[in-house]
């Protein structure tokens, strides 16, 4: 009797676990459907010939991506690992791994490996409100990228990483990115004039990195890009930074809806006109807070002056002196007296000793985008004053 009861309990337990496993198994088709519901708003759909589920791993067989306004782009097998369904019907994907790329077009072969997205949140309802309605990822990674033409490597990238970190209080995101070990071979330029310029400027082999850093505060919609830097050895570092307000979640949703409506309209001229009007309306919500462009020289300026001078039959120093003399004349034509002297002084300082050149725009209070557009069309010479532009060198 004891044996019989024990056996019955064991069989009941197995049956329960079997039913539970079936009840809580991932629905791969539902996952793909919800990815597309969210991604359609961002510009396309993901298709797959088959969806396999094995525990917390979902495999999309023979997947392809179709932009809203173009043909299908074949991808291959996409592996989604660490997949979990949320209580609200959305999904969290620990990692999405994509197949390597190896394609040839016009004699150039592109290869890319180690393509992944990490920490993907798939919303249950992309038309809802707040962060839970957005398709987000925490990281994006690619390994080496190479472009080979006629047996020679003409471009390569060591790898890239982009990270998006949600703050603990969910007030916004911090983001950063790096594209490391970028290399370009310009030595095989076909045009003789271009080839000469590349040689004189010593740009046969270009090496460098691209980095970015910033933040997005959700409530005021403040996008603050503190760094977008292109740093190339033997050339210099160009850094762009800007800060705008009004880029809220509601703004993003409105922008996506306007784009979706334009794509759905078969009359493309009418669609473009409607989208343009929608954008003008949306831009009224944005305001400009600040911007900066800074260049730190790493010897390219002297070589550029020497080359430009040689084209005019003069030395690099003579070319610099000529530019210093021309600057006030050219600036006078722009009718910006408040800025003319500062720009001339900065140009003179930089050309005498090329170190850095900085353009700052920082108005006393944020300026609405429509005001900027109006000034640009009606009185462009007032823009420097509207935006609080200042120019400096070697600081």
Short mmCIF file of C-alpha atoms in Angstrom, two decimals:
data_model
loop_
_atom_site.label_atom_id
_atom_site.label_comp_id
_atom_site.label_asym_id
_atom_site.label_seq_id
_atom_site.Cartn_x
_atom_site.Cartn_y
_atom_site.Cartn_z
CA UNK A 1 0.00 0.00 0.00
CA UNK A 2 2.84 2.37 0.89
CA UNK A 3 4.56 1.60 -2.38
CA UNK A 4 1.34 2.26 -4.30
CA UNK A 5 0.82 5.64 -2.62
CA UNK A 6 4.43 6.64 -3.16
CA UNK A 7 4.24 5.73 -6.84
CA UNK A 8 0.98 7.63 -7.28
CA UNK A 9 2.50 10.76 -5.66
CA UNK A 10 5.53 10.54 -7.92
CA UNK A 11 3.39 10.19 -11.04
CA UNK A 12 1.19 13.10 -9.92
CA UNK A 13 4.27 15.26 -9.41
CA UNK A 14 5.60 14.42 -12.86
CA UNK A 15 2.23 15.22 -14.41
CA UNK A 16 2.07 18.56 -12.57
CA UNK A 17 5.58 19.55 -13.63
CA UNK A 18 4.76 18.60 -17.20
CA UNK A 19 1.62 20.72 -17.19
CA UNK A 20 3.44 23.61 -15.51
CA UNK A 21 6.26 23.46 -18.04
CA UNK A 22 3.73 23.57 -20.86
CA UNK A 23 1.78 26.41 -19.25
CA UNK A 24 4.88 28.59 -18.72
CA UNK A 25 6.68 27.77 -21.98
CA UNK A 26 7.71 30.80 -24.05
CA UNK A 27 5.52 31.70 -27.03
CA UNK A 28 8.06 32.48 -29.74
CA UNK A 29 5.47 33.75 -32.20
CA UNK A 30 4.06 36.14 -29.60
CA UNK A 31 7.57 37.43 -28.89
CA UNK A 32 8.20 38.09 -32.60
CA UNK A 33 4.78 39.72 -32.93
CA UNK A 34 5.49 42.12 -30.06
CA UNK A 35 8.98 42.92 -31.36
CA UNK A 36 7.41 43.91 -34.68
CA UNK A 37 4.58 45.87 -33.03
CA UNK A 38 7.23 48.05 -31.40
CA UNK A 39 9.74 48.08 -34.23
CA UNK A 40 7.24 49.06 -36.91
CA UNK A 41 7.06 52.45 -35.23
CA UNK A 42 10.85 52.73 -35.56
CA UNK A 43 11.10 51.86 -39.22
CA UNK A 44 10.59 48.23 -40.16
CA UNK A 45 9.59 44.65 -39.40
CA UNK A 46 11.44 41.43 -38.65
CA UNK A 47 10.35 38.23 -40.44
CA UNK A 48 11.40 34.61 -39.89
CA UNK A 49 10.63 31.35 -41.70
CA UNK A 50 10.47 29.58 -38.34
CA UNK A 51 10.60 30.27 -34.61
CA UNK A 52 12.13 27.59 -32.37
CA UNK A 53 11.88 27.65 -28.58
CA UNK A 54 14.21 25.70 -26.30
CA UNK A 55 13.83 26.70 -22.66
CA UNK A 56 14.79 30.39 -22.45
CA UNK A 57 16.32 30.41 -25.94
CA UNK A 58 14.34 31.51 -28.99
CA UNK A 59 15.83 31.04 -32.45
CA UNK A 60 14.54 32.96 -35.46
CA UNK A 61 15.23 30.85 -38.53
CA UNK A 62 16.19 32.49 -41.83
CA UNK A 63 15.30 35.92 -40.49
CA UNK A 64 15.12 39.05 -42.62
CA UNK A 65 14.55 42.72 -41.93
CA UNK A 66 12.17 44.76 -44.05
CA UNK A 67 12.36 48.56 -43.78
CA UNK A 68 9.04 50.34 -44.09
CA UNK A 69 10.14 51.89 -47.38
CA UNK A 70 12.37 49.23 -48.93
CA UNK A 71 12.98 45.61 -49.82
CA UNK A 72 13.78 42.78 -47.43
CA UNK A 73 17.34 42.48 -46.11
CA UNK A 74 18.33 38.86 -45.37
CA UNK A 75 19.95 38.33 -41.97
CA UNK A 76 20.04 34.59 -41.26
CA UNK A 77 19.65 32.88 -37.89
CA UNK A 78 19.11 35.14 -34.87
CA UNK A 79 19.54 33.59 -31.42
CA UNK A 80 17.69 35.22 -28.53
CA UNK A 81 18.96 33.89 -25.21
CA UNK A 82 17.83 34.46 -21.64
CA UNK A 83 14.28 35.30 -22.75
CA UNK A 84 11.70 35.92 -20.03
CA UNK A 85 8.10 37.06 -20.21
CA UNK A 86 7.12 39.93 -17.90
CA UNK A 87 3.98 40.00 -15.79
CA UNK A 88 2.46 42.63 -18.08
CA UNK A 89 2.97 40.53 -21.23
CA UNK A 90 6.19 42.14 -22.41
CA UNK A 91 9.55 40.37 -22.73
CA UNK A 92 13.15 40.78 -21.60
CA UNK A 93 15.93 39.34 -23.78
CA UNK A 94 19.33 38.93 -22.20
CA UNK A 95 21.14 38.82 -25.54
CA UNK A 96 20.40 38.75 -29.24
CA UNK A 97 23.22 37.26 -31.32
CA UNK A 98 23.29 37.89 -35.07
CA UNK A 99 25.17 35.96 -37.75
CA UNK A 100 28.45 37.30 -39.12
CA UNK A 101 28.26 39.44 -42.26
CA UNK A 102 30.23 38.53 -45.36
CA UNK A 103 29.01 40.28 -48.49
CA UNK A 104 30.55 41.54 -51.73
CA UNK A 105 29.34 44.50 -53.77
CA UNK A 106 31.11 46.27 -56.65
CA UNK A 107 34.30 44.31 -55.97
CA UNK A 108 34.46 45.26 -52.29
CA UNK A 109 33.95 42.62 -49.59
CA UNK A 110 32.53 43.63 -46.21
CA UNK A 111 32.96 41.33 -43.19
CA UNK A 112 31.66 41.96 -39.66
CA UNK A 113 31.64 39.54 -36.71
CA UNK A 114 30.39 39.32 -33.11
CA UNK A 115 27.19 41.28 -33.63
CA UNK A 116 25.07 41.35 -30.47
CA UNK A 117 22.44 43.38 -28.63
CA UNK A 118 22.12 43.02 -24.86
CA UNK A 119 19.39 43.72 -22.31
CA UNK A 120 16.50 44.15 -24.75
CA UNK A 121 13.11 45.19 -23.33
CA UNK A 122 10.14 44.37 -25.59
CA UNK A 123 6.95 46.24 -24.63
CA UNK A 124 3.59 44.51 -24.28
CA UNK A 125 1.88 47.57 -25.80
CA UNK A 126 4.05 50.00 -27.80
CA UNK A 127 1.16 52.48 -27.95
CA UNK A 128 1.09 52.85 -24.18
CA UNK A 129 2.74 55.52 -22.08
CA UNK A 130 6.14 55.73 -20.42
CA UNK A 131 9.26 53.62 -20.70
CA UNK A 132 7.33 50.35 -20.58
CA UNK A 133 5.97 51.13 -24.07
CA UNK A 134 9.39 51.48 -25.71
CA UNK A 135 11.66 48.91 -27.36
CA UNK A 136 15.00 49.49 -25.62
CA UNK A 137 18.39 47.84 -25.41
CA UNK A 138 21.16 48.21 -22.84
CA UNK A 139 24.16 47.47 -25.05
CA UNK A 140 25.20 46.94 -28.66
CA UNK A 141 28.47 45.32 -29.70
CA UNK A 142 30.29 44.47 -32.88
CA UNK A 143 33.64 42.81 -33.35
CA UNK A 144 36.13 43.50 -36.16
CA UNK A 145 34.82 45.08 -39.35
CA UNK A 146 36.82 45.01 -42.59
CA UNK A 147 36.38 46.20 -46.15
CA UNK A 148 38.68 44.53 -48.70
CA UNK A 149 38.92 45.60 -52.35
CA UNK A 150 41.21 44.12 -54.98
CA UNK A 151 42.89 42.05 -52.28
CA UNK A 152 43.79 45.06 -50.14
CA UNK A 153 42.19 46.17 -46.89
CA UNK A 154 40.89 49.69 -47.46
CA UNK A 155 38.93 50.18 -44.24
CA UNK A 156 38.70 48.45 -40.88
CA UNK A 157 37.27 48.91 -37.40
CA UNK A 158 38.59 47.04 -34.38
CA UNK A 159 35.17 46.91 -32.74
CA UNK A 160 32.37 49.02 -31.34
CA UNK A 161 30.35 49.22 -28.13
CA UNK A 162 27.32 51.36 -27.30
CA UNK A 163 25.73 51.36 -23.82
CA UNK A 164 22.42 52.77 -22.62
CA UNK A 165 21.97 52.82 -18.83
CA UNK A 166 18.64 53.56 -17.17
CA UNK A 167 19.01 55.47 -13.92
CA UNK A 168 17.72 53.83 -10.74
CA UNK A 169 14.96 56.41 -10.31
CA UNK A 170 14.03 56.01 -14.02
CA UNK A 171 14.41 59.76 -14.52
CA UNK A 172 16.54 59.26 -17.60
CA UNK A 173 19.37 57.48 -19.38
CA UNK A 174 23.13 57.84 -19.54
CA UNK A 175 24.75 56.63 -22.74
CA UNK A 176 28.21 56.18 -24.19
CA UNK A 177 29.77 54.65 -27.25
CA UNK A 178 33.15 53.84 -28.71
CA UNK A 179 34.27 52.86 -32.21
CA UNK A 180 37.85 51.77 -31.72
CA UNK A 181 40.86 51.37 -33.99
CA UNK A 182 39.35 52.85 -37.12
CA UNK A 183 41.76 52.57 -40.06
CA UNK A 184 41.41 53.84 -43.62
CA UNK A 185 43.88 53.37 -46.47
CA UNK A 186 43.71 56.42 -48.75
CA UNK A 187 46.97 55.71 -50.57
CA UNK A 188 45.25 54.12 -53.56
CA UNK A 189 43.19 57.15 -54.57
CA UNK A 190 42.69 57.07 -58.35
CA UNK A 191 42.35 60.81 -58.99
CA UNK A 192 45.85 62.35 -59.42
CA UNK A 193 44.89 65.63 -57.73
CA UNK A 194 43.37 63.84 -54.75
CA UNK A 195 46.36 61.52 -54.54
CA UNK A 196 48.75 64.49 -54.44
CA UNK A 197 46.74 66.20 -51.70
CA UNK A 198 46.65 63.00 -49.62
CA UNK A 199 50.42 62.60 -49.92
CA UNK A 200 51.18 66.24 -49.06
CA UNK A 201 48.88 66.07 -46.05
CA UNK A 202 50.38 62.70 -44.99
CA UNK A 203 46.95 61.08 -44.92
CA UNK A 204 47.81 57.86 -46.72
CA UNK A 205 46.94 55.88 -43.57
CA UNK A 206 44.29 57.34 -41.26
CA UNK A 207 44.00 55.86 -37.76
CA UNK A 208 41.78 56.88 -34.89
CA UNK A 209 38.79 56.41 -32.61
CA UNK A 210 35.27 57.79 -32.40
CA UNK A 211 33.74 58.18 -28.94
CA UNK A 212 30.49 59.59 -27.63
CA UNK A 213 28.95 60.30 -24.22
CA UNK A 214 25.73 61.90 -23.07
CA UNK A 215 22.49 61.79 -21.13
CA UNK A 216 18.73 62.00 -21.66
CA UNK A 217 16.54 63.46 -18.89
CA UNK A 218 13.04 62.24 -19.64
CA UNK A 219 10.75 64.77 -17.90
CA UNK A 220 12.14 67.96 -19.52
CA UNK A 221 13.30 65.98 -22.56
CA UNK A 222 16.86 67.25 -22.25
CA UNK A 223 19.35 65.60 -24.60
CA UNK A 224 22.88 66.48 -23.46
CA UNK A 225 25.61 65.13 -25.74
CA UNK A 226 28.77 66.13 -23.91
CA UNK A 227 31.11 64.33 -26.32
CA UNK A 228 31.03 63.21 -29.91
CA UNK A 229 34.71 63.07 -30.71
CA UNK A 230 36.65 62.07 -33.80
CA UNK A 231 40.25 61.62 -32.69
CA UNK A 232 42.77 60.72 -35.40
CA UNK A 233 46.49 60.41 -34.94
CA UNK A 234 48.65 62.85 -36.89
CA UNK A 235 45.50 64.88 -37.63
CA UNK A 236 43.67 66.12 -34.55
CA UNK A 237 40.59 65.76 -32.41
CA UNK A 238 37.23 67.24 -33.38
CA UNK A 239 34.65 67.24 -30.61
CA UNK A 240 30.99 68.18 -31.04
CA UNK A 241 28.69 68.78 -28.07
CA UNK A 242 25.13 70.08 -27.82
CA UNK A 243 22.18 70.34 -25.45
CA UNK A 244 18.51 70.64 -26.44
CA UNK A 245 15.27 70.56 -24.44
CA UNK A 246 11.83 69.18 -25.29
CA UNK A 247 12.83 65.75 -26.60
CA UNK A 248 10.33 63.96 -24.34
CA UNK A 249 8.81 60.49 -24.67
CA UNK A 250 5.65 62.15 -26.00
CA UNK A 251 7.78 63.91 -28.65
CA UNK A 252 9.35 60.58 -29.67
CA UNK A 253 5.92 58.95 -29.98
CA UNK A 254 4.59 61.82 -32.10
CA UNK A 255 7.65 61.66 -34.34
CA UNK A 256 7.21 57.90 -34.85
CA UNK A 257 3.50 58.27 -35.60
CA UNK A 258 4.16 61.03 -38.14
CA UNK A 259 6.76 58.86 -39.90
CA UNK A 260 4.40 55.86 -39.88
CA UNK A 261 1.56 57.89 -41.38
CA UNK A 262 3.87 59.20 -44.09
CA UNK A 263 4.95 55.66 -44.99
CA UNK A 264 1.34 54.49 -45.17
CA UNK A 265 0.35 57.26 -47.58
CA UNK A 266 0.62 56.00 -51.17
CA UNK A 267 0.82 59.54 -52.52
CA UNK A 268 4.49 60.21 -51.75
CA UNK A 269 4.40 63.93 -52.59
CA UNK A 270 1.44 64.40 -50.30
CA UNK A 271 3.07 62.23 -47.65
CA UNK A 272 6.29 64.25 -47.75
CA UNK A 273 4.37 67.51 -47.48
CA UNK A 274 2.30 66.22 -44.54
CA UNK A 275 5.41 64.94 -42.79
CA UNK A 276 7.14 68.28 -43.29
CA UNK A 277 4.22 70.12 -41.71
CA UNK A 278 4.17 67.64 -38.83
CA UNK A 279 7.89 68.21 -38.26
CA UNK A 280 7.42 71.98 -38.20
CA UNK A 281 4.79 71.52 -35.52
CA UNK A 282 6.99 69.17 -33.50
CA UNK A 283 10.02 71.45 -33.73
CA UNK A 284 8.07 74.07 -31.80
CA UNK A 285 8.44 71.83 -28.76
CA UNK A 286 12.25 71.90 -28.93
CA UNK A 287 14.59 74.58 -27.63
CA UNK A 288 18.34 75.09 -27.99
CA UNK A 289 20.40 75.36 -24.81
CA UNK A 290 24.04 75.14 -25.88
CA UNK A 291 26.56 73.75 -28.36
CA UNK A 292 30.30 73.58 -28.81
CA UNK A 293 32.65 72.70 -31.64
CA UNK A 294 36.30 72.29 -30.66
CA UNK A 295 39.29 71.22 -32.72
CA UNK A 296 42.60 70.26 -31.09
CA UNK A 297 45.31 70.20 -33.69
CA UNK A 298 47.79 67.34 -34.04
CA UNK A 299 49.94 68.77 -36.88
CA UNK A 300 47.39 68.71 -39.76
CA UNK A 301 47.05 72.52 -39.81
CA UNK A 302 50.71 73.17 -40.66
CA UNK A 303 50.65 70.56 -43.43
CA UNK A 304 47.41 72.03 -44.79
CA UNK A 305 48.93 75.53 -44.85
CA UNK A 306 52.07 74.24 -46.55
CA UNK A 307 50.02 72.41 -49.20
CA UNK A 308 47.60 75.29 -49.81
CA UNK A 309 50.55 77.67 -50.02
CA UNK A 310 52.36 75.47 -52.53
CA UNK A 311 49.29 75.60 -54.78
CA UNK A 312 49.57 79.41 -54.74
CA UNK A 313 53.35 79.56 -55.07
CA UNK A 314 54.02 80.61 -51.49
CA UNK A 315 55.21 79.11 -48.21
CA UNK A 316 52.95 77.85 -45.43
CA UNK A 317 53.73 80.94 -43.30
CA UNK A 318 52.92 83.25 -46.15
CA UNK A 319 49.65 81.38 -46.62
CA UNK A 320 48.83 81.84 -42.93
CA UNK A 321 49.59 85.56 -43.13
CA UNK A 322 47.38 85.84 -46.21
CA UNK A 323 44.48 84.15 -44.39
CA UNK A 324 44.91 86.45 -41.39
CA UNK A 325 44.68 89.48 -43.68
CA UNK A 326 41.63 88.13 -45.51
CA UNK A 327 39.66 87.12 -42.40
CA UNK A 328 38.48 90.66 -41.37
CA UNK A 329 37.42 91.42 -44.95
CA UNK A 330 35.39 88.23 -45.26
CA UNK A 331 33.82 88.66 -41.82
CA UNK A 332 32.83 92.26 -42.59
CA UNK A 333 30.64 90.99 -45.44
CA UNK A 334 28.66 88.89 -42.94
CA UNK A 335 27.69 92.00 -40.95
CA UNK A 336 28.32 90.52 -37.50
CA UNK A 337 30.28 93.30 -35.78
CA UNK A 338 29.78 91.78 -32.29
CA UNK A 339 31.68 88.69 -33.36
CA UNK A 340 34.03 90.00 -36.03
CA UNK A 341 36.88 91.11 -33.78
CA UNK A 342 36.74 87.96 -31.65
CA UNK A 343 36.83 85.68 -34.69
CA UNK A 344 39.72 87.61 -36.26
CA UNK A 345 41.70 87.45 -33.03
CA UNK A 346 41.05 83.71 -32.64
CA UNK A 347 42.04 82.99 -36.24
CA UNK A 348 45.28 84.97 -35.86
CA UNK A 349 46.17 83.20 -32.61
CA UNK A 350 45.46 79.77 -34.06
CA UNK A 351 47.33 80.28 -37.32
CA UNK A 352 50.39 81.64 -35.49
CA UNK A 353 50.51 78.62 -33.18
CA UNK A 354 47.94 75.91 -34.08
CA UNK A 355 46.76 74.28 -30.86
CA UNK A 356 42.99 74.55 -30.53
CA UNK A 357 40.04 76.43 -31.98
CA UNK A 358 36.69 76.55 -30.15
CA UNK A 359 33.25 77.82 -31.14
CA UNK A 360 30.78 78.06 -28.25
CA UNK A 361 27.06 78.84 -28.43
CA UNK A 362 25.45 79.44 -25.05
CA UNK A 363 22.46 81.84 -24.92
CA UNK A 364 21.38 83.24 -21.54
CA UNK A 365 18.22 81.11 -21.69
CA UNK A 366 17.08 78.29 -24.02
CA UNK A 367 16.03 79.52 -27.48
CA UNK A 368 12.99 77.89 -29.17
CA UNK A 369 13.84 76.24 -32.49
CA UNK A 370 11.22 78.29 -34.41
CA UNK A 371 13.01 81.47 -33.30
CA UNK A 372 16.30 80.09 -34.63
CA UNK A 373 14.69 79.15 -37.94
CA UNK A 374 13.08 82.56 -38.21
CA UNK A 375 16.38 84.33 -37.59
CA UNK A 376 18.17 82.09 -40.09
CA UNK A 377 15.65 82.91 -42.83
CA UNK A 378 14.95 86.56 -42.02
CA UNK A 379 18.15 87.95 -40.52
CA UNK A 380 20.99 85.40 -40.53
CA UNK A 381 23.48 87.99 -39.29
CA UNK A 382 21.60 88.06 -35.94
CA UNK A 383 22.10 84.33 -35.29
CA UNK A 384 25.40 84.73 -33.40
CA UNK A 385 23.72 87.14 -30.99
CA UNK A 386 20.57 84.98 -30.65
CA UNK A 387 22.66 81.90 -29.84
CA UNK A 388 25.33 83.65 -27.78
CA UNK A 389 28.22 82.59 -30.03
CA UNK A 390 31.82 83.05 -28.90
CA UNK A 391 35.06 82.00 -30.60
CA UNK A 392 38.44 81.41 -28.96
CA UNK A 393 41.78 79.81 -29.73
CA UNK A 394 44.46 77.92 -27.81
CA UNK A 395 42.47 77.83 -24.55
#
